CSV table of C-alpha atoms and ligand atoms in Angstrom, one decimal:
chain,number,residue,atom,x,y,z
A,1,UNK,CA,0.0,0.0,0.0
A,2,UNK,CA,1.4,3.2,-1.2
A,3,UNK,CA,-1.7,5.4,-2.1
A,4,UNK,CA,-4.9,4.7,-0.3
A,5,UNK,CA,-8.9,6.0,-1.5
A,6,UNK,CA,-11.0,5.1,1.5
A,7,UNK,CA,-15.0,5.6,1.0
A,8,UNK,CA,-16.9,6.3,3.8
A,9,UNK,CA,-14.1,8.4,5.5
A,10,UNK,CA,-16.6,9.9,8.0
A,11,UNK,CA,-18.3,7.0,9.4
A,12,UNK,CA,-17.0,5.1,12.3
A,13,UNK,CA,-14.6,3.4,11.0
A,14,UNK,CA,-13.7,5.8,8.5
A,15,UNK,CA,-12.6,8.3,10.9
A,16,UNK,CA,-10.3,6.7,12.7
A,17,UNK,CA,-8.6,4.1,9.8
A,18,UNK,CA,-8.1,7.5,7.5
A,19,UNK,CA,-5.8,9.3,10.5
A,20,UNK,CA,-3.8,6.0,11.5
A,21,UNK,CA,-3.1,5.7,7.7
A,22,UNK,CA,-2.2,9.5,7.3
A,23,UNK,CA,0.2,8.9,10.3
A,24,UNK,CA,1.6,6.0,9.0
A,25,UNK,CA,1.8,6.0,5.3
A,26,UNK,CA,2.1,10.4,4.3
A,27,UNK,CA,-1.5,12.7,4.5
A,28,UNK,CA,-0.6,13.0,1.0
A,29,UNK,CA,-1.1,9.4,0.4
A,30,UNK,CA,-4.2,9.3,1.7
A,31,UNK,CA,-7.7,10.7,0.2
A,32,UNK,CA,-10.1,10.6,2.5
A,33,UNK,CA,-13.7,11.0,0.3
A,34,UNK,CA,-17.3,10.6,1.9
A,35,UNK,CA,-20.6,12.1,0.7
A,36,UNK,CA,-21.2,14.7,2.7
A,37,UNK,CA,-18.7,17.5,3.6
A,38,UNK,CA,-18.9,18.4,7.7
A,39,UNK,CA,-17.2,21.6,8.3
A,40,UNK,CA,-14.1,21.5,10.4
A,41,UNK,CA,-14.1,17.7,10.7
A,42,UNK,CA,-10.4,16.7,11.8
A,43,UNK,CA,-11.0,14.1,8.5
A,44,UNK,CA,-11.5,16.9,6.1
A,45,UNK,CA,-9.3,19.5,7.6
A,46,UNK,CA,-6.2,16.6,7.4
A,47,UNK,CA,-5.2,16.3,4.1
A,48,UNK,CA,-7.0,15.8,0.7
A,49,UNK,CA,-10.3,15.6,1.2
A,50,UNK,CA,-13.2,14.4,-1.8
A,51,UNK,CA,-16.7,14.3,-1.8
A,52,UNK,CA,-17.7,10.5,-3.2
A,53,UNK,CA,-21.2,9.2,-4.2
A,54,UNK,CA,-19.8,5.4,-3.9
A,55,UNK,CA,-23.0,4.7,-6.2
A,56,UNK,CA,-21.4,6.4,-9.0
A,57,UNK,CA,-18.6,4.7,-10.9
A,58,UNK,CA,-17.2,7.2,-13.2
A,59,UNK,CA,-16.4,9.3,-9.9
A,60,UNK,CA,-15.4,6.5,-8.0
A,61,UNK,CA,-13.2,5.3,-11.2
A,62,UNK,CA,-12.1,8.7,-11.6
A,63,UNK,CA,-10.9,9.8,-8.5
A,64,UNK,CA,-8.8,6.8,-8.1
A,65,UNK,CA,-7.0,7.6,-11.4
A,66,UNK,CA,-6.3,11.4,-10.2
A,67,UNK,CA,-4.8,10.1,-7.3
A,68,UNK,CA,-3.2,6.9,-9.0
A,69,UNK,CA,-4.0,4.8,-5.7
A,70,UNK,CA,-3.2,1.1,-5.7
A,71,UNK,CA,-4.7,0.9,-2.8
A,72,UNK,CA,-9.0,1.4,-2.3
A,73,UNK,CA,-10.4,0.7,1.1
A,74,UNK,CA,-14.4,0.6,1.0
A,75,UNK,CA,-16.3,1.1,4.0
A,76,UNK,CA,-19.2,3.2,3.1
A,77,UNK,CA,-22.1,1.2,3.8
A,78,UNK,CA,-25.9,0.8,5.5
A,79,UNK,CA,-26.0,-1.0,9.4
A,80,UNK,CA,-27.9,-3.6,9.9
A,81,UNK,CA,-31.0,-1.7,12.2
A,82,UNK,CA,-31.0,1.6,9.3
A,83,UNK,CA,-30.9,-1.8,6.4
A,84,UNK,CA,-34.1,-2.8,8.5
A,85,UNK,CA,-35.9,0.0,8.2
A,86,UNK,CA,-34.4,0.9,4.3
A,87,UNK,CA,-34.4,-2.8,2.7
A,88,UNK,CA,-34.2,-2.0,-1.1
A,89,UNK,CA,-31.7,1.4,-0.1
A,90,UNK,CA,-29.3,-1.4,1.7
A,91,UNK,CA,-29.3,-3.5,-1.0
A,92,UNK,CA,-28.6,-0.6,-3.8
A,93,UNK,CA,-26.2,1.0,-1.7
A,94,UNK,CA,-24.0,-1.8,-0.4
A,95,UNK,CA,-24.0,-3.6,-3.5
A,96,UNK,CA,-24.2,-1.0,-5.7
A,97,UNK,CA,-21.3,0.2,-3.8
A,98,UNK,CA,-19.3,-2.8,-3.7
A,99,UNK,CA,-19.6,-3.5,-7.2
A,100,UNK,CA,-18.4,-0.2,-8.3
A,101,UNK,CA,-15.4,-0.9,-5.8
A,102,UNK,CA,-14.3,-4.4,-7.2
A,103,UNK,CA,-14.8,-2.8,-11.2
A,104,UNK,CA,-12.9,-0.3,-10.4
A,105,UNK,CA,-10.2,-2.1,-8.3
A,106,UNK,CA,-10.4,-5.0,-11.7
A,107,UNK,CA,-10.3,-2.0,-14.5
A,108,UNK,CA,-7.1,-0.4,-12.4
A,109,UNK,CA,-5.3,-3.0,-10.7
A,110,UNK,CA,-5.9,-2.3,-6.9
A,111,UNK,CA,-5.7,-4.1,-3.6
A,112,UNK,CA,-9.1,-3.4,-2.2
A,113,UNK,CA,-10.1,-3.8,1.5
A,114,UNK,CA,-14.0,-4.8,1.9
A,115,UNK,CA,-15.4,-5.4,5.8
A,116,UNK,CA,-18.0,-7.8,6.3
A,117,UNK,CA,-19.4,-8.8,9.0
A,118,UNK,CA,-20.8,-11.3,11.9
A,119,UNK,CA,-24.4,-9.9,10.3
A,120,UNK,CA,-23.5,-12.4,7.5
A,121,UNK,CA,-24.7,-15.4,10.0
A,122,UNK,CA,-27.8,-16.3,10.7
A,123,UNK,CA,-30.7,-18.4,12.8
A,124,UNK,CA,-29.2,-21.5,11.2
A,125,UNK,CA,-25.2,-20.7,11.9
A,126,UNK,CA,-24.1,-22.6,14.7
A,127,UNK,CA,-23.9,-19.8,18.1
A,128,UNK,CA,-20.6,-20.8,19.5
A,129,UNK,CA,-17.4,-20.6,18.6
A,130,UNK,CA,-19.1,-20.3,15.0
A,131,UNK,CA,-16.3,-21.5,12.6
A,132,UNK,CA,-14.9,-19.7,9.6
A,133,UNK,CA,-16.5,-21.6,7.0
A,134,UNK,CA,-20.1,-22.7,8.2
A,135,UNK,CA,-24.1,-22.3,7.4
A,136,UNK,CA,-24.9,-18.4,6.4
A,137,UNK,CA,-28.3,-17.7,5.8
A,138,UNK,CA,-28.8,-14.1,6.9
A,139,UNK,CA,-32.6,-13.3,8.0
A,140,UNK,CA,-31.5,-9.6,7.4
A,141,UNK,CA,-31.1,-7.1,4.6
A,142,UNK,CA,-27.7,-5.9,5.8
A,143,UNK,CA,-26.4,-9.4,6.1
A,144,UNK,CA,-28.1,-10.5,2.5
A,145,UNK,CA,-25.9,-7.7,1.3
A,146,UNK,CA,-23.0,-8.7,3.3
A,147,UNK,CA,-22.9,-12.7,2.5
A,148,UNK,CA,-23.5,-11.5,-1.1
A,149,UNK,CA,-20.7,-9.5,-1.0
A,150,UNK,CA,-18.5,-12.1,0.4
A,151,UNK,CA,-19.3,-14.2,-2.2
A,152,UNK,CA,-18.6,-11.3,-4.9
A,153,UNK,CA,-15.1,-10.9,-3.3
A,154,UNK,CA,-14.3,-14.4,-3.8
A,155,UNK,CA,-15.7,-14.4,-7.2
A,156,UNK,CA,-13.2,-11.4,-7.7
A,157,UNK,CA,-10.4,-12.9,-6.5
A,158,UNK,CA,-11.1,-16.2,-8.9
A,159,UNK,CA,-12.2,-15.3,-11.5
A,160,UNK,CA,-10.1,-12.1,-12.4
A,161,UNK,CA,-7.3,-12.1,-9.4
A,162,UNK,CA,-8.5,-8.6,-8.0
A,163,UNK,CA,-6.3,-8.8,-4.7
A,164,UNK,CA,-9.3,-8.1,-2.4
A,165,UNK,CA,-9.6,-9.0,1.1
A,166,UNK,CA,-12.0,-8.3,4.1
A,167,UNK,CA,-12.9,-9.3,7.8
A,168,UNK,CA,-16.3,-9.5,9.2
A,169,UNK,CA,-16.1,-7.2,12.1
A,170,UNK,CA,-17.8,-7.8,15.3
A,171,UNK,CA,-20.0,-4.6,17.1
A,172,UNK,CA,-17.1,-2.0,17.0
A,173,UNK,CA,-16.4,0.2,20.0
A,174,UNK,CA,-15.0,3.5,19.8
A,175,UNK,CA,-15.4,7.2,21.6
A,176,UNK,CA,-14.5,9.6,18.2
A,177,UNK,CA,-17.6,9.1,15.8
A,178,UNK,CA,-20.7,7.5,16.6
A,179,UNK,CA,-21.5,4.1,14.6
A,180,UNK,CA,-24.6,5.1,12.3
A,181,UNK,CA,-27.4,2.8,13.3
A,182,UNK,CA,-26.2,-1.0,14.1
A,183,UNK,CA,-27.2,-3.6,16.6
A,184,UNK,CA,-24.6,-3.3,18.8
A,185,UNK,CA,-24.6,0.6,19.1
A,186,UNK,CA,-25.7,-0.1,22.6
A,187,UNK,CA,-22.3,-1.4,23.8
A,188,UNK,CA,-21.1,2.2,22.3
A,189,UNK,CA,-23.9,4.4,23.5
A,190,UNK,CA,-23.8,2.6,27.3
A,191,UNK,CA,-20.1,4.3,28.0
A,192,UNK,CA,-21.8,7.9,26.8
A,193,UNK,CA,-24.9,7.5,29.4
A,194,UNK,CA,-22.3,6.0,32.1
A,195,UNK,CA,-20.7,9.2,31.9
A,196,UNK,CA,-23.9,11.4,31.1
A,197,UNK,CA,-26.3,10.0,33.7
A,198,UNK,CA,-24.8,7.0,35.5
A,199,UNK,CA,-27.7,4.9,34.3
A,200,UNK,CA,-28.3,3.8,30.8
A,201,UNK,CA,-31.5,1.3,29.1
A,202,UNK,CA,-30.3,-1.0,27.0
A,203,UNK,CA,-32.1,-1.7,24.0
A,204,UNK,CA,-30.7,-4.8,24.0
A,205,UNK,CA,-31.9,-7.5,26.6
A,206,UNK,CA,-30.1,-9.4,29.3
A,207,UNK,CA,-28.4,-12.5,28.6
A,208,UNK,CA,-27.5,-11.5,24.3
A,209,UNK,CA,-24.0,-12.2,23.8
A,210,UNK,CA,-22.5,-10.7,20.8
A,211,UNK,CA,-19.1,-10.4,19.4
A,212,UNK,CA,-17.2,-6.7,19.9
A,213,UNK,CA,-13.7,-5.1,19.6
A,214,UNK,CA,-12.2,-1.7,20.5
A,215,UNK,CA,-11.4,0.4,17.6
A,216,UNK,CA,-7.8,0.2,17.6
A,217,UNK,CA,-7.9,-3.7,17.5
A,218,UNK,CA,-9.8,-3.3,14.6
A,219,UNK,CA,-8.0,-0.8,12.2
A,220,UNK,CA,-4.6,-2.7,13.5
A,221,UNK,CA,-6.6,-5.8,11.1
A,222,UNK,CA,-7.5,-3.8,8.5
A,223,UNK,CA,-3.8,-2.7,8.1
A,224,UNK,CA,-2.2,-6.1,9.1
A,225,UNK,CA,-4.5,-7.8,6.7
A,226,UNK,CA,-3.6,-5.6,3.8
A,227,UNK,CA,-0.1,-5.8,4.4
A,228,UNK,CA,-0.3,-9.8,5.1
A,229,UNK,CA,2.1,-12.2,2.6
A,230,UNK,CA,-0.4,-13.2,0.0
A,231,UNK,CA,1.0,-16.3,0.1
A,232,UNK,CA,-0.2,-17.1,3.6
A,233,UNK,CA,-3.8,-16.2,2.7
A,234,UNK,CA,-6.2,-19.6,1.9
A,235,UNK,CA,-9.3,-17.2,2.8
A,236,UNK,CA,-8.7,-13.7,1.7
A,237,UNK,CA,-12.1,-12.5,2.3
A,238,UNK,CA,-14.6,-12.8,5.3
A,239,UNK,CA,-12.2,-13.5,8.1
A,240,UNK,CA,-13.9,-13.7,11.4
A,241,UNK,CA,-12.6,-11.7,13.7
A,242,UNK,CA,-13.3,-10.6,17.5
A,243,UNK,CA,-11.4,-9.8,20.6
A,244,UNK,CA,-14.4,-10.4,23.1
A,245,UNK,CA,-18.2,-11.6,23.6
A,246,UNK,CA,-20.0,-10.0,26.2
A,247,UNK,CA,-23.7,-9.5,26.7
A,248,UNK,CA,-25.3,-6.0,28.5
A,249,UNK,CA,-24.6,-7.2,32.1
A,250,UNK,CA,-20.8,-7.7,31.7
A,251,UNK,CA,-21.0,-4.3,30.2
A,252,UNK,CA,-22.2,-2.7,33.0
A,253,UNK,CA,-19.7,-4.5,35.7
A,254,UNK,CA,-16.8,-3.4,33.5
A,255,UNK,CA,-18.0,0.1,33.6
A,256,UNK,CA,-19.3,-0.4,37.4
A,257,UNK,CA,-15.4,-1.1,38.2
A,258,UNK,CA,-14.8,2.5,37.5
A,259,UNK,CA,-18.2,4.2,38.3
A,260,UNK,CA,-19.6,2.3,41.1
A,261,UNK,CA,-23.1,4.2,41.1
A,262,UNK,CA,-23.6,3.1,37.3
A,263,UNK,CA,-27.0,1.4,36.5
A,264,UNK,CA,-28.2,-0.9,33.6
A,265,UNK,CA,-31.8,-1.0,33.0
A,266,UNK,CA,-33.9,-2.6,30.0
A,267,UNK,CA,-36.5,-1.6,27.4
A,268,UNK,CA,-35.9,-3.8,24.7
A,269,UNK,CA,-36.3,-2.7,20.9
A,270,UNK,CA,-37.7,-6.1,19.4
A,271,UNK,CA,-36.1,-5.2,16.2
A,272,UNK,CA,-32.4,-5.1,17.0
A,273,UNK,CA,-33.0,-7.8,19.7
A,274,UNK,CA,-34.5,-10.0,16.6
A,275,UNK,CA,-31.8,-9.3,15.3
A,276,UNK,CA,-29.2,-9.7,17.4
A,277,UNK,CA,-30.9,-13.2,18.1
A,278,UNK,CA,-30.0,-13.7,14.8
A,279,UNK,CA,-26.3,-13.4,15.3
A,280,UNK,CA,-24.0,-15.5,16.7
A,281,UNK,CA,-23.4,-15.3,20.8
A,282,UNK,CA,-19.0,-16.0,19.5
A,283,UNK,CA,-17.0,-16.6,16.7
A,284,UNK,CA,-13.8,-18.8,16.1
A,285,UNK,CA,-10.9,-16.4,14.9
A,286,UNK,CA,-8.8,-18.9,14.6
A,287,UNK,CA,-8.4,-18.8,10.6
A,288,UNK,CA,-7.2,-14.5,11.0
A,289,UNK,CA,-4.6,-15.9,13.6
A,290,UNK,CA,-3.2,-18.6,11.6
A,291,UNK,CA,-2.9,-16.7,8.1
A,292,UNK,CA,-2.1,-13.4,9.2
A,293,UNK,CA,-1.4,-13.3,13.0
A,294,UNK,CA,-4.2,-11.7,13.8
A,295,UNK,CA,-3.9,-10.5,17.6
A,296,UNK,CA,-6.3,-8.3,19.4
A,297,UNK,CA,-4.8,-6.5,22.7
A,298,UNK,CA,-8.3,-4.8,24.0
A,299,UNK,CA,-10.4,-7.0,26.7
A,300,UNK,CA,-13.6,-5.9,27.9
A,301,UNK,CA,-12.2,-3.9,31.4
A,302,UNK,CA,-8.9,-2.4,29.1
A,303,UNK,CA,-11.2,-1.1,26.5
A,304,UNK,CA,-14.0,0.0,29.1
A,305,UNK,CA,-10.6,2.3,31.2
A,306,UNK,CA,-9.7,3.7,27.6
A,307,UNK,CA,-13.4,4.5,26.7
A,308,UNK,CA,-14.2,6.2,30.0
A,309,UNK,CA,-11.1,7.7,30.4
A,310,UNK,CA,-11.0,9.2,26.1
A,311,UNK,CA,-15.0,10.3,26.7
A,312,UNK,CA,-14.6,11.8,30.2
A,313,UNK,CA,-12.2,14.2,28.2
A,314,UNK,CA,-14.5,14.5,25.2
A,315,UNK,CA,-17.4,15.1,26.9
A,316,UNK,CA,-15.5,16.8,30.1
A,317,UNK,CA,-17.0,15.0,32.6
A,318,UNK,CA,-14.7,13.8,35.0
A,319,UNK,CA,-15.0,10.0,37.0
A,320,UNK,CA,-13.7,8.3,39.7
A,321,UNK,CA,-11.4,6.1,38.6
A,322,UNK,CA,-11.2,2.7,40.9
A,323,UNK,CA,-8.6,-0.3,40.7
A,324,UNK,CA,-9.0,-2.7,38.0
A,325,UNK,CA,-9.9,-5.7,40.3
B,1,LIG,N1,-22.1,-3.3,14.1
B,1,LIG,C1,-22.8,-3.8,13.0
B,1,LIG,C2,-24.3,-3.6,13.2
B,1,LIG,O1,-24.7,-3.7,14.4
B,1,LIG,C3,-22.5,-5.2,12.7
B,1,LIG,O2,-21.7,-5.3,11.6
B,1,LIG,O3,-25.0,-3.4,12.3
């Protein structure tokens, strides 16, 4: 990777994968693009900056041969609660976007990066420890778009060598940009009310274990990935990777270790519980680890001392910080 185009530079990902890569590989190899433009956002104001309609090709096509990337990372996209509510706008926009990606990458030679996601299982995967290559069968429209374009990645790689490889990420935790309407916002938007209000009311109900990783773990695999000796690859696409399972109450004893007076309460949205339900409770990681050393450092009480400690200076709430036990 020499040159990088990232879509989606203003998501939640997007924000934080465009700086690391700005620090590590030159701003002026890196162009951020998104479509919309947010005045003063530390994204924008870093280096070069593009608006990008991933649903249009000739831009897409054409921004990459202005920049002469070799490198396209692909992360705009529709969550899985938004796909709910926008069925036939997920599908057009993550496949329409995804197929633009892979033409272009095919027509200009690029590595591409594509994430998927634990959203590609479904009712029928097996729940623990699901394995790398098992039963799919998505019940929702984000994860029909993201088995699809699993499947399309493979079919890229195959049938015309497009170097394109992708994880499915677990619920991704972070404190600089807000995920835009998943399942597993609530394990984001708990650390906010903990800080806020002491109490937050999970829209998620007792006892649902999903997969989740802090930020950092996350855009360290998106980087170690890309950088991984093809040679070692026999997946490329759709590795599973996670660096914890949890469900609401572990949540709130994490965050309980530093703010004692923290409560969790429930009133359960049946849509993103149904869907959660649909999801697996942990997945097996051990295919990421064998090919490309895949090695999360962030456990659930690490990640909860660097979200409470990043927001209480965000926000500029202060807490009482108490021994990890
Ligand atoms: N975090 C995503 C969601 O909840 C899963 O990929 O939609």
């Amino acid at each position: 990777m020499k040159k990088i185009l990232i879509t989606g530079c203003l998501g939640q990902i997007g924000s934080e994968l465009t700086h690391r890569l700005r620090v590590m590989y030159g701003a002026e190899n890196v162009i951020a693009t998104d479509i919309r433009h947010i005045e003063g956002n530390p994204v924008i104001e870093g280096g070069t900056f593009e608006i990008l309609d991933v649903m249009d090709y000739e831009a897409m096509l054409g921004l990459c041969k202005k920049y002469e990337v070799d490198t396209l990372m692909h992360l705009a996209a529709l969550l899985s609660a938004v796909g709910e509510a926008k069925p036939k706008f997920a599908w057009d926009l993550n496949m329409g976007g995804l197929m633009n990606a892979l033409e272009v990458s095919r027509e200009l030679n690029l590595k591409l990066f594509i994430p998927s996601s634990i959203a590609a299982f479904g009712p029928g995967t097996p729940v623990d420890m699901t394995p790398q290559d098992t039963v799919q069968r998505p019940t929702t429209m984000y994860g029909v778009t993201k088995v699809s374009g699993e499947l399309l990645c493979d079919y890229y790689f195959t049938k015309y060598g497009v170097d394109v490889r992708g994880v499915r990420f677990p619920g991704l935790i972070s404190y600089k940009t807000l995920p835009g309407g998943g399942t597993t916002d609530y394990a984001v938007d708990i650390y906010y009310e903990a800080l806020k209000n002491k109490k937050y009311t999970s829209f998620i109900g007792k006892g649902t274990y999903m997969d989740m990783m802090y930020m950092p773990d996350a855009i360290d695999a998106i980087i170690q990935l890309m950088e991984a000796d093809p040679s070692r690859l026999k997946h490329r696409n759709a590795f599973n990777i996670t660096a914890m399972s949890f469900e609401p109450e572990q949540i709130a004893a994490s965050i309980k270790k530093f703010i004692p007076e923290f409560e969790i309460s429930y009133n359960v949205d049946p849509v993103r519980q149904g869907i959660a339900n649909s999801w697996p409770n942990s997945i097996d990681a051990s295919a990421a680890h064998e090919e490309w050393d895949f090695n999360p450092q962030y456990d659930l009480d690490r990640m909860t001392k660097d979200m409470l400690e990043n927001l209480s200076e965000k926000l500029g709430i202060p807490f009482r910080e108490l021994a990890l036990a």
